[in-house]
Coordinates of C-alpha atoms and ligand atoms in Angstrom, one line a residue:
X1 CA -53.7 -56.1 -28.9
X2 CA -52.3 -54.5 -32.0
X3 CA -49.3 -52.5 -31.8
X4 CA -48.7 -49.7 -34.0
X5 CA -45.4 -47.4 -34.4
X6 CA -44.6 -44.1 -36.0
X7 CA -41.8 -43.5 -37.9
X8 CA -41.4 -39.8 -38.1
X9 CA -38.5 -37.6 -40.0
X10 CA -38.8 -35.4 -43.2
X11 CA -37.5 -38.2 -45.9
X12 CA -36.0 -35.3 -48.0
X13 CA -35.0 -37.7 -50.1
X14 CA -35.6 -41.4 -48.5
X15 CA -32.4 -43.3 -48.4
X16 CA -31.4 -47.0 -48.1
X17 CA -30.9 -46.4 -45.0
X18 CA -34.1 -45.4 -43.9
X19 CA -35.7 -48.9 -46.1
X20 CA -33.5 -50.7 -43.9
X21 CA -35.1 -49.2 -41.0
X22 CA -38.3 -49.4 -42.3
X23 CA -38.6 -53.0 -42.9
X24 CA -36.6 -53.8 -39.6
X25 CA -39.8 -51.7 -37.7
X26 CA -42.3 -53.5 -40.0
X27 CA -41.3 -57.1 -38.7
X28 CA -41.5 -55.5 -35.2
X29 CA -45.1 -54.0 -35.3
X30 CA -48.3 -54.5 -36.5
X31 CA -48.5 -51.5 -38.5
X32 CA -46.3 -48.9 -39.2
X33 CA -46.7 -45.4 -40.5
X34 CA -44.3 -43.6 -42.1
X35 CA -45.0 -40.4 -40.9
X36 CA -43.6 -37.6 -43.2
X37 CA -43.2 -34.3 -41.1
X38 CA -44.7 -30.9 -43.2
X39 CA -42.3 -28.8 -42.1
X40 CA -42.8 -25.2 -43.7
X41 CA -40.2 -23.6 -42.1
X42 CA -37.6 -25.8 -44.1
X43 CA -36.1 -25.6 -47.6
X44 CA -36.8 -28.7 -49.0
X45 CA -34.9 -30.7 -52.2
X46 CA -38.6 -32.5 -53.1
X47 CA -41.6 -31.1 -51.8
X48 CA -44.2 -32.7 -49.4
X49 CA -46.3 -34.1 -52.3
X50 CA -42.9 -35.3 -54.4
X51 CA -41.8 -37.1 -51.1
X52 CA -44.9 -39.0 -50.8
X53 CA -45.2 -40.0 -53.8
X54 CA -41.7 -41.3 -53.5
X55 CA -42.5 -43.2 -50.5
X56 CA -45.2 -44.7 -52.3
X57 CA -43.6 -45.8 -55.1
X58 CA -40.8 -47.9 -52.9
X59 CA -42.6 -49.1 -49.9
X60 CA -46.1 -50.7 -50.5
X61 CA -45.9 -53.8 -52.5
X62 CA -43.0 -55.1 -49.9
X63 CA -44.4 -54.1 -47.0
X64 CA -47.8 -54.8 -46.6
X65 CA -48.3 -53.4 -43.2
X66 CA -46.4 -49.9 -43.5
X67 CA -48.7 -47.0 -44.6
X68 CA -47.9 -43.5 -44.9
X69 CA -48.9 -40.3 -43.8
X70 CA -48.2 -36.7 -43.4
X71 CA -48.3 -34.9 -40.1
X72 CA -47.5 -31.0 -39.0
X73 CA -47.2 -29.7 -35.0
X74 CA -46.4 -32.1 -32.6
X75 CA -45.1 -35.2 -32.9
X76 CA -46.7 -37.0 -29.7
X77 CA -50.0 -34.9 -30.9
X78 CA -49.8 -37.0 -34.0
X79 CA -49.1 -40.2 -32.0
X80 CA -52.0 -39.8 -29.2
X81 CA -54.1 -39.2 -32.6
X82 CA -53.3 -42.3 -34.3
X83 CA -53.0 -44.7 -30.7
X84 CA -49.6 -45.5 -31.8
X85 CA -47.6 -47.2 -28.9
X86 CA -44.1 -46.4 -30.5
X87 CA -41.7 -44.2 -32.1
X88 CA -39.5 -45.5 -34.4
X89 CA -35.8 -43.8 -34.2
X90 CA -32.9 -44.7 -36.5
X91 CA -29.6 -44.4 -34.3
X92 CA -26.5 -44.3 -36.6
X93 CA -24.0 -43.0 -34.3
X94 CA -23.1 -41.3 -30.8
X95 CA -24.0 -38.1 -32.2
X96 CA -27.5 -38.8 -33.3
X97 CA -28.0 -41.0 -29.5
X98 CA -27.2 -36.9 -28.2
X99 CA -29.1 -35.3 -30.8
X100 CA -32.0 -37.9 -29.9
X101 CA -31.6 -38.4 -26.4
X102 CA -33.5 -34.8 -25.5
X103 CA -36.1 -35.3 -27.9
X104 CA -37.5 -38.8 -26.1
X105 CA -37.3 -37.3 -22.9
X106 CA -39.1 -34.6 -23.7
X107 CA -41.6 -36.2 -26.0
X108 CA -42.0 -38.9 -22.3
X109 CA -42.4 -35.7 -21.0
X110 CA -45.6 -34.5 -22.9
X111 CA -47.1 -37.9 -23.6
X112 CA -45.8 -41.0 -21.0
X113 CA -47.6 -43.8 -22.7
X114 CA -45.5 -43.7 -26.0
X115 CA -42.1 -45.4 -26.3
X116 CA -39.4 -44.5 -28.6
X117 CA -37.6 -47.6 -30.0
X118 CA -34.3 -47.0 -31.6
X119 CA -33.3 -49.1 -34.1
X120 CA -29.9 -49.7 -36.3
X121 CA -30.0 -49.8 -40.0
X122 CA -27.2 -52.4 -41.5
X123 CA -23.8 -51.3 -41.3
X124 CA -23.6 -50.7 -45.0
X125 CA -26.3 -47.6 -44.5
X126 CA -24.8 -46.1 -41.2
X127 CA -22.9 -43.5 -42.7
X128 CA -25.9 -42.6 -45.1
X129 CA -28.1 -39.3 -44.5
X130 CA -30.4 -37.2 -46.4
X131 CA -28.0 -34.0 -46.1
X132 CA -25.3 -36.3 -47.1
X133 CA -27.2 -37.9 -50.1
X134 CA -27.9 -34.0 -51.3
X135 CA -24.5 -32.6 -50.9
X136 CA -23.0 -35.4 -53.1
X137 CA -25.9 -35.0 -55.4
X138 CA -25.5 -31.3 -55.8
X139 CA -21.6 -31.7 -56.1
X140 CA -22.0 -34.1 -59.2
X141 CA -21.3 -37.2 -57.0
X142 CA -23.0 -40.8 -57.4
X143 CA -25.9 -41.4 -55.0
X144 CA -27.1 -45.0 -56.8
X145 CA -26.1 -47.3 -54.2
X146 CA -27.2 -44.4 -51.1
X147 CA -30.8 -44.1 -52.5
X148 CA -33.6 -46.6 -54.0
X149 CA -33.4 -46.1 -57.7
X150 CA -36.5 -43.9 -58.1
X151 CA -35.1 -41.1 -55.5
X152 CA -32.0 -41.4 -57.6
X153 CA -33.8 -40.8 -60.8
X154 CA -36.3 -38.3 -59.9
X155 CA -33.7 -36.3 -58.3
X156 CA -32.0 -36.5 -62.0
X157 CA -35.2 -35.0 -63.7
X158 CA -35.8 -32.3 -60.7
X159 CA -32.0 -31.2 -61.0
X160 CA -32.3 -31.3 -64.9
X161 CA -35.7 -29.5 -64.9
X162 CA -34.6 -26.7 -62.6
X163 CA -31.5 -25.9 -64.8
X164 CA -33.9 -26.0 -68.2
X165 CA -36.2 -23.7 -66.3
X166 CA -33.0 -20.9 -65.3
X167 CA -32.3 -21.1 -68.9
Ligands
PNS1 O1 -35.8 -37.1 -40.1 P1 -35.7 -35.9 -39.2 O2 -35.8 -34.6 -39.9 O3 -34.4 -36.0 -38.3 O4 -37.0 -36.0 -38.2 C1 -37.1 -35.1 -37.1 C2 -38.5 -35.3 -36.5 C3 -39.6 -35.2 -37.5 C4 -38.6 -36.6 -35.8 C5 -38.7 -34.2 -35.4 O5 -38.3 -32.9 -36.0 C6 -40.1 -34.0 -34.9 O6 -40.6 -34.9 -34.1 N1 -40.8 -33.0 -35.3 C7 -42.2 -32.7 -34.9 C8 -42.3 -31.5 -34.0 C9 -42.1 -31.9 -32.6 O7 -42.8 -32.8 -32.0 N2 -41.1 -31.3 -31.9 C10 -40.7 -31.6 -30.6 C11 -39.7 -32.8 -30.5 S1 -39.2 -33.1 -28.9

């Protein structure tokens, strides 16, 4: 039998971290989708289309089996829809265990037969996160080894496009 995983978050912007994770889950599973949560009640740095477009600029020539996707409402909705028997988790730290632990119980709770697999990026990515990466960025800090180097860039022309457009 095939098995197939989400791997769920918003991505705003994908990191090295989230790679890492990425191609740990694609040696795992048959397939994998990246799952990129529209979420309108956010603020986003790059919107829904900019992230995708991000994701698939890094991810498909390396890995093959790793598609992406967009999904809105439910996360075990999503997976029920697309017969995935995982969720992929990146666990960094004790605080994101807490921060995750209530969310797999309570997505057990609402759908039994999917799993949630955490998984631990290398420990050179550990202390990476999106809000991180854009606090730096937006303080004038170097994000080049956080991000791959189209994030990096495109978040150069967004920043750069934005201040020609307050002109
Ligand atoms: O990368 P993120 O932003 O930490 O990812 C969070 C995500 C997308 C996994 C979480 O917000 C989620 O599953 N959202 C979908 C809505 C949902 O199912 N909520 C109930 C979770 S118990």
């Amino acid at each position: 039998m095939s098995r197939r995983a989400i791997y769920p978050g918003s991505f705003d912007p994908l990191t090295k971290g989230h790679l890492d994770l990425i191609e740990r889950a694609s040696r795992l599973f048959d397939e994998v989708i990246v799952a990129l949560l529209i979420n309108p009640s956010k603020q986003p740095f790059f919107t829904v289309e900019e992230r995708v477009a991000l994701l698939q600029e890094v991810l498909p020539p390396r890995y093959p089996n790793v598609v992406i996707e967009t999904f809105s409402g439910l996360l075990v909705d999503y997976a029920r829809q697309r017969q995935a028997q995982a969720i992929i988790r990146g666990l960094r730290s004790a605080a994101d265990y807490e921060y995750e632990l209530p969310m797999v119980l309570m997505n057990r709770q609402l759908h039994q037969e999917v799993e949630t697999v955490f998984l631990v990026a290398s420990q050179h990515y550990t202390h990476i996160s999106s809000s991180l990466v854009k606090e730096v960025f937006k303080l004038g800090g170097t994000i080049d080894a956080l991000v791959p180097e189209a994030v990096s860039r495109r978040m150069k022309e967004k920043i750069t496009q934005q201040a020609k457009q307050n002109q």
